[in-house]
mmCIF file of C-alpha atoms in Angstrom:
data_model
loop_
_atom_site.group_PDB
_atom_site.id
_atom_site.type_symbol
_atom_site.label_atom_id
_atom_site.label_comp_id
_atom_site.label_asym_id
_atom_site.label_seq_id
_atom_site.Cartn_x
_atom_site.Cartn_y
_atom_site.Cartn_z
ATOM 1 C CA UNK L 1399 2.191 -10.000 14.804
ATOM 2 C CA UNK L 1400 -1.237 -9.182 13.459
ATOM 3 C CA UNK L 1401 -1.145 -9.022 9.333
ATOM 4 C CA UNK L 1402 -1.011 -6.124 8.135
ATOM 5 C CA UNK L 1403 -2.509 -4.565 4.397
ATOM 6 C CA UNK L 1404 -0.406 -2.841 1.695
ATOM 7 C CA UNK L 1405 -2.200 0.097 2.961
ATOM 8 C CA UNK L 1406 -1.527 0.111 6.659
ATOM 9 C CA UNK L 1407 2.395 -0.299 5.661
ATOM 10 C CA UNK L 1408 2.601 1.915 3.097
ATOM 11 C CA UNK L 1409 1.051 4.478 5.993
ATOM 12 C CA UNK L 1410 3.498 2.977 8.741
ATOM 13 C CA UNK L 1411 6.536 4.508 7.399
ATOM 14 C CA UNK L 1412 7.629 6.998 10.399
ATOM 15 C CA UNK L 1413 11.508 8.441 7.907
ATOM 16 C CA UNK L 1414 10.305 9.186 4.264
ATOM 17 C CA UNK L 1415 7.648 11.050 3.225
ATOM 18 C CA UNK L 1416 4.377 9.897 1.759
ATOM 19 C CA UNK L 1417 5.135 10.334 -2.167
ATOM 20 C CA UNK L 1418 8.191 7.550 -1.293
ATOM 21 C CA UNK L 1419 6.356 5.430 0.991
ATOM 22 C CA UNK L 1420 3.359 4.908 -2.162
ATOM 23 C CA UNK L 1421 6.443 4.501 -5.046
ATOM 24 C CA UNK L 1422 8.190 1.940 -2.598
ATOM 25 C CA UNK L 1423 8.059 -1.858 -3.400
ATOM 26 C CA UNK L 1424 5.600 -3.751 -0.781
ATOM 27 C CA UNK L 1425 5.653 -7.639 -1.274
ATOM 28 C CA UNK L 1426 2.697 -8.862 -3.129
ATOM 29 C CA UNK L 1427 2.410 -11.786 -1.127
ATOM 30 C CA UNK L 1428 1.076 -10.146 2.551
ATOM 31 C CA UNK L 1429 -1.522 -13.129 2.666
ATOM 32 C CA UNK L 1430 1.052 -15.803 2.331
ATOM 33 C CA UNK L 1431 3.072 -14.466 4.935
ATOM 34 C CA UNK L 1432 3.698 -16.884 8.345
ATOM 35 C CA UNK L 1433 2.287 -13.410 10.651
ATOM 36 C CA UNK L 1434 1.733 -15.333 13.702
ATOM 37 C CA UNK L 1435 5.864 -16.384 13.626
ATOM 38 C CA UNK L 1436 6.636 -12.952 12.621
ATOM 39 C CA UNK L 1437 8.125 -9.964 14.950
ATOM 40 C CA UNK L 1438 8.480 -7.758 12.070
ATOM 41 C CA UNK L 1439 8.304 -8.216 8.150
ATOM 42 C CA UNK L 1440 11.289 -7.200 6.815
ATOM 43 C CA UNK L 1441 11.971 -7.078 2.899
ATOM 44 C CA UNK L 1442 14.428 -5.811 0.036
ATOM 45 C CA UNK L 1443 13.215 -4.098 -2.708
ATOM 46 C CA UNK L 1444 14.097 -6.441 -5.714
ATOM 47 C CA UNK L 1445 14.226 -3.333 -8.167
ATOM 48 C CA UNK L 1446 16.989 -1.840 -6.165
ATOM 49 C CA UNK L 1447 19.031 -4.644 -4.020
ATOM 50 C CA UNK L 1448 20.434 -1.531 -1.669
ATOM 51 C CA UNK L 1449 17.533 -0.928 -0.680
ATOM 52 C CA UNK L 1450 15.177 -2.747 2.489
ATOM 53 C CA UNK L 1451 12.211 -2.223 4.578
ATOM 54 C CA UNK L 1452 10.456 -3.207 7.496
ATOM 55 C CA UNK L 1453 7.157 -3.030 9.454
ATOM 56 C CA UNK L 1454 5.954 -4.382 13.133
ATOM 57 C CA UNK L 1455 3.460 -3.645 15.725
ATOM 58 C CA UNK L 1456 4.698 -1.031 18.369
ATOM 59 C CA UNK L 1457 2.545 0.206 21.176
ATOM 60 C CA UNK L 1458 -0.320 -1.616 18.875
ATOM 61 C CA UNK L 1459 0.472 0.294 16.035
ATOM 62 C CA UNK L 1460 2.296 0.284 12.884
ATOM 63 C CA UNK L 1461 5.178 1.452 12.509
ATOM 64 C CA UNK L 1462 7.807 1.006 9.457
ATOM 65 C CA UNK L 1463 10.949 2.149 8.551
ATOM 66 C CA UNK L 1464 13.095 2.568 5.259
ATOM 67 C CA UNK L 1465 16.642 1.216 5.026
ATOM 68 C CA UNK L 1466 19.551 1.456 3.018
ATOM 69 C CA UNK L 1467 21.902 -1.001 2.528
ATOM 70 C CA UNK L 1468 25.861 -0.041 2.768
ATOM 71 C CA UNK L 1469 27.769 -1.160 -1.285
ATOM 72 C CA UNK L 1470 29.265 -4.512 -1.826
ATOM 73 C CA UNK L 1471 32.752 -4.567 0.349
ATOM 74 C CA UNK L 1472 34.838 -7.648 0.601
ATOM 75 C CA UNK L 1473 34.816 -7.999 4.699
ATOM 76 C CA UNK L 1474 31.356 -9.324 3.816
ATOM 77 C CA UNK L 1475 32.699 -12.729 3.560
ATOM 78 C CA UNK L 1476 33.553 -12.478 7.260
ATOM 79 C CA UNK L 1477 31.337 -14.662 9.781
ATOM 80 C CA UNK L 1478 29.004 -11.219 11.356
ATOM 81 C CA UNK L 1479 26.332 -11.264 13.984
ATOM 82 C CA UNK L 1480 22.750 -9.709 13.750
ATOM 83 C CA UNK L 1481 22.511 -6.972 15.984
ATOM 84 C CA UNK L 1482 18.890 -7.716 15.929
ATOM 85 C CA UNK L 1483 18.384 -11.413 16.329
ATOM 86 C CA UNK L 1484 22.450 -12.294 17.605
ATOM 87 C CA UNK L 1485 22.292 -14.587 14.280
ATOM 88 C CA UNK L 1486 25.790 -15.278 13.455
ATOM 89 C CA UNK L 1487 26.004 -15.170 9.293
ATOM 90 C CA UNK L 1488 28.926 -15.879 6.884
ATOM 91 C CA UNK L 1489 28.361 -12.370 4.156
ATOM 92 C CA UNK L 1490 24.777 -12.478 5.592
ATOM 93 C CA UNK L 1491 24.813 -9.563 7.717
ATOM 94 C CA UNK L 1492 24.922 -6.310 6.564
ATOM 95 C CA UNK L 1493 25.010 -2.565 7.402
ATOM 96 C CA UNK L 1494 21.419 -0.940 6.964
ATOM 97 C CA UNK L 1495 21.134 2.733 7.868
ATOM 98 C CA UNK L 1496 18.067 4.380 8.378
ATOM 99 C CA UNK L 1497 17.447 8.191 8.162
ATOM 100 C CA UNK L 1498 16.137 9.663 11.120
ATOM 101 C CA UNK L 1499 12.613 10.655 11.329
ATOM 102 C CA UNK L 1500 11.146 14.662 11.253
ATOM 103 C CA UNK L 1501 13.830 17.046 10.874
ATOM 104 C CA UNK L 1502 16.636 15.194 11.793
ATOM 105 C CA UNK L 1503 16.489 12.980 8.992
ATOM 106 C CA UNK L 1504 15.682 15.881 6.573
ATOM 107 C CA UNK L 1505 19.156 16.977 7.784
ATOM 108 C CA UNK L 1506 21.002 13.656 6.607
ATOM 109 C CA UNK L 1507 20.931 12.402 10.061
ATOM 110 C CA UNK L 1508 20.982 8.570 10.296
ATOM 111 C CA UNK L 1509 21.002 5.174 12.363
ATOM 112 C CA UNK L 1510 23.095 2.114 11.363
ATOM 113 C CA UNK L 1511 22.519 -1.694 12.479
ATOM 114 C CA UNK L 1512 24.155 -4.811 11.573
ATOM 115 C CA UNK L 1513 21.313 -7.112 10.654
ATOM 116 C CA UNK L 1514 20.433 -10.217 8.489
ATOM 117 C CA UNK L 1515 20.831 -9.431 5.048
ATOM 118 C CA UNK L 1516 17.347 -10.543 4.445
ATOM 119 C CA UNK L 1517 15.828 -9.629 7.377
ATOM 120 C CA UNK L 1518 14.336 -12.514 8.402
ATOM 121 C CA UNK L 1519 15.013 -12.051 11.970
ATOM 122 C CA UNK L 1520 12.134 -14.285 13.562
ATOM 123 C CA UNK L 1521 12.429 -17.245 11.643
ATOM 124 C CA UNK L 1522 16.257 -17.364 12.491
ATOM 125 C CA UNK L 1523 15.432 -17.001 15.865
ATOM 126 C CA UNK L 1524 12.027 -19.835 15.935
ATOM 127 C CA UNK L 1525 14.222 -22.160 13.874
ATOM 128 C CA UNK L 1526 12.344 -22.092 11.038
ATOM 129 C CA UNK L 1527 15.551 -20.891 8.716
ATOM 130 C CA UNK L 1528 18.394 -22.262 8.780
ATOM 131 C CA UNK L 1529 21.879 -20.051 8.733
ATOM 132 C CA UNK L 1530 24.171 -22.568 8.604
ATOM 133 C CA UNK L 1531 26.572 -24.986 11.101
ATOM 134 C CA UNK L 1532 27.240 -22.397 14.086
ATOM 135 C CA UNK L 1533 24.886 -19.705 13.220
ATOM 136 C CA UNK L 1534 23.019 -19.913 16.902
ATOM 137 C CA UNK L 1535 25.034 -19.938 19.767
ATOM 138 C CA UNK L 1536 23.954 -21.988 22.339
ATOM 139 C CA UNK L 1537 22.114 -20.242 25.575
ATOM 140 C CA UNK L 1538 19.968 -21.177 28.212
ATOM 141 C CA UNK L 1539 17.420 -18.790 26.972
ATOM 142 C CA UNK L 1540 13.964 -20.272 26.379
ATOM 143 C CA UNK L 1541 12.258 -19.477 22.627
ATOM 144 C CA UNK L 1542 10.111 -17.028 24.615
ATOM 145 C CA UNK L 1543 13.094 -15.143 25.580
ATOM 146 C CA UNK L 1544 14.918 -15.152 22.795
ATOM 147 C CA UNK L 1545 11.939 -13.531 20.774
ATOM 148 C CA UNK L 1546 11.220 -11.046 23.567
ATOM 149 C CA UNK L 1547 15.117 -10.342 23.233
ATOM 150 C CA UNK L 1548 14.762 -9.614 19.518
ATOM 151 C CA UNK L 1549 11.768 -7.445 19.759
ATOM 152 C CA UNK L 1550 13.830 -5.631 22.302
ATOM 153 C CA UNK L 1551 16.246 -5.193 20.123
ATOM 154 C CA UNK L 1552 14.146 -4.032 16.715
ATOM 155 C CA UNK L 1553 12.486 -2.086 19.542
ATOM 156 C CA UNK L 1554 15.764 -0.098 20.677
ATOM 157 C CA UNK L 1555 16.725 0.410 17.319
ATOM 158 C CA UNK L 1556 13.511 1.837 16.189
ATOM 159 C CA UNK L 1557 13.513 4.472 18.870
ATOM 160 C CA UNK L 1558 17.001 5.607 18.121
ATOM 161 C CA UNK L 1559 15.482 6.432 13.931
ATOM 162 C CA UNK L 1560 12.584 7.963 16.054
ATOM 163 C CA UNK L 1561 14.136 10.039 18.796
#
């Protein structure tokens, strides 16, 4: 993934409108960020935990979307797969909805997904974080595959907030 700016993010955002995409928390650390091992850059807002974002390249554009996080339950504790990345997690997967784009989402229409609690998708995925004893099941799947598999997934999910 090519880096991307503050500014291109914050003008990615396909299901809130502008005013909330320029009050929304962007990570002030873009330039330390591993882009070339990234599929997307996901993030939670550390002013308000329930809330997460991400951003990737779609068609060679940005796109990003804003998530919500479902309350504290105590089935988190369960062992949960990424829908995303098929990382298993013990209480690190959770339930982030995302309103629709256009008019559906100004209806309170939405899209759910099981995904890693802090959305880092690609590194689980390259090896580069570590889940814990059991967290990838093992396939015959090359690294290559596995990525494309997860951009196919971010990709599916994405087109269900934008259909």
């Amino acid at each position: 993934m090519k880096p991307l700016t503050e500014q291109e993010i914050r003008t990615a955002f396909v299901n809130c409108t502008k005013g909330e995409s320029k009050r929304l928390s962007v990570p002030r650390d873009l330039a330390e960020r591993p882009w070339g091992e990234l599929d997307f850059l996901g993030w939670r807002d550390p002013q308000a935990p329930d809330r997460a974002y991400l951003a990737t390249e779609l068609d060679g554009r940005p796109v990003a979307l804003a998530l919500r996080g479902a309350g504290g339950a105590s089935w988190q504790t369960r062992r949960s797969m990424c829908s995303i990345c098929l990382t298993t997690h013990t209480g690190g997967v959770s339930l982030l909805v995302a309103a629709k784009a256009g008019k559906a989402g100004q209806q309170g229409n939405s899209v759910g997904a099981y995904m890693c609690s802090d959305l880092a998708c690609p590194l689980y995925v390259r090896g580069m974080k570590d889940a814990g004893v059991g967290a990838r099941l093992p396939e015959s799947l090359t690294l290559e595959e596995k990525i494309e598999r997860t951009v196919a997934n971010l990709g599916a999910f994405i087109a269900k907030v934008t259909a």
